[in-house]
Short mmCIF file of C-alpha atoms in Angstrom, two decimals:
data_model
loop_
_atom_site.label_atom_id
_atom_site.label_comp_id
_atom_site.label_asym_id
_atom_site.label_seq_id
_atom_site.Cartn_x
_atom_site.Cartn_y
_atom_site.Cartn_z
CA PRO B 122 -10.92 -14.16 7.02
CA GLY B 123 -7.28 -14.90 5.75
CA GLY B 124 -7.37 -11.46 3.45
CA GLN B 125 -4.51 -9.29 3.87
CA LEU B 126 -3.74 -5.54 1.65
CA SER B 127 -0.32 -5.13 -0.07
CA TYR B 128 2.52 -3.86 2.32
CA GLN B 129 3.47 -0.06 0.55
CA SER B 130 3.58 3.01 1.82
CA HIS B 131 2.11 6.78 0.32
CA SER B 132 4.90 9.82 0.02
CA GLN B 133 2.10 12.10 0.15
CA ARG B 134 -1.12 10.72 2.40
CA SER B 135 -1.04 9.30 5.89
CA GLU B 136 -3.88 7.25 6.90
CA HIS B 137 -5.50 6.38 10.65
CA TRP B 138 -7.07 2.68 11.20
CA VAL B 139 -10.05 2.41 13.74
CA ILE B 140 -11.04 -1.28 13.69
CA VAL B 141 -14.78 -1.51 13.62
CA ALA B 142 -15.41 -5.42 13.94
CA GLY B 143 -12.89 -9.23 14.09
CA GLN B 144 -9.45 -8.96 14.20
CA ALA B 145 -6.29 -7.26 12.68
CA GLU B 146 -2.92 -7.69 12.75
CA VAL B 147 -1.28 -4.43 10.92
CA THR B 148 2.40 -4.23 9.71
CA LEU B 149 3.99 -0.64 9.99
CA ASP B 150 7.65 -0.79 9.60
CA GLU B 151 8.70 -4.21 10.16
CA LYS B 152 7.14 -4.25 13.18
CA LEU B 153 3.35 -5.94 13.81
CA VAL B 154 0.76 -4.52 15.89
CA PRO B 155 -2.48 -6.58 16.80
CA LEU B 156 -5.92 -4.89 17.16
CA GLY B 157 -8.95 -5.38 18.16
CA PRO B 158 -12.52 -4.18 18.11
CA GLY B 159 -12.84 0.30 18.69
CA GLN B 160 -8.68 0.32 18.72
CA SER B 161 -6.90 2.42 15.78
CA ILE B 162 -3.78 2.66 14.74
CA HIS B 163 -1.96 5.50 13.13
CA ILE B 164 -0.10 5.59 9.70
CA PRO B 165 2.73 8.09 9.06
CA VAL B 166 3.49 9.86 5.91
CA GLY B 167 6.40 7.38 4.34
CA ALA B 168 6.07 3.97 6.63
CA LYS B 169 5.83 0.37 4.58
CA HIS B 170 2.01 -0.67 6.02
CA ARG B 171 -0.35 -3.81 5.71
CA ILE B 172 -3.57 -4.34 8.24
CA ARG B 173 -3.94 -8.51 7.01
CA ASN B 174 -7.24 -10.84 8.96
CA PRO B 175 -5.74 -13.41 11.29
CA GLY B 176 -9.27 -14.31 12.47
CA ALA B 177 -12.30 -16.59 11.02
CA LEU B 178 -14.39 -13.25 11.15
CA PRO B 179 -14.68 -10.67 9.04
CA LEU B 180 -12.88 -7.79 9.63
CA VAL B 181 -13.78 -4.39 9.32
CA PHE B 182 -11.78 -0.92 9.14
CA VAL B 183 -12.59 2.84 8.89
CA GLU B 184 -9.31 4.15 6.37
CA VAL B 185 -9.19 8.11 7.09
CA GLN B 186 -7.05 9.66 4.51
CA THR B 187 -5.13 13.42 5.02
CA GLY B 188 -2.80 15.00 3.01
CA GLU B 189 -2.88 16.91 0.30
CA TYR B 190 -2.76 14.21 -3.00
CA PHE B 191 -4.58 10.91 -2.79
CA GLY B 192 -4.25 9.23 -5.68
CA GLU B 193 -3.88 5.33 -6.54
CA ASP B 194 -0.53 7.07 -8.20
CA ASP B 195 0.76 7.59 -5.18
CA ILE B 196 0.81 3.47 -3.88
CA VAL B 197 3.80 2.31 -3.72
CA ARG B 198 3.54 -1.81 -3.40
CA TYR B 199 6.26 -3.99 -2.10
CA LEU B 200 4.83 -7.18 -1.51
CA ASP B 201 1.72 -7.45 -2.94
CA ASP B 202 -1.24 -11.37 -3.54
CA TYR B 203 -2.67 -9.83 -6.41
CA ASN B 204 1.51 -8.86 -8.00
CA ARG B 205 0.87 -4.82 -8.02
CA VAL B 206 4.42 -4.56 -7.54
CA ASN B 207 6.06 -1.57 -7.93
CA GLN B 208 9.26 -2.79 -10.73
#
């Protein structure tokens, strides 16, 4: 609860997030999208995105990545709670 991933993008993969439990607030290219259990969202290649748990209960979601490369060096971070922003 209250946690969030970094605001990031990928140049070589897209993602699809499916909410299993809890409430999610997805930022996709500066637009906020609230999602609940059973709902999903597609994150296109190059789109800036993050997921946040605005609720009091745990958020559970499944992330499916598609593309040709899935390395951690394909992550460009713009905002990050853990000071991992790309310089």
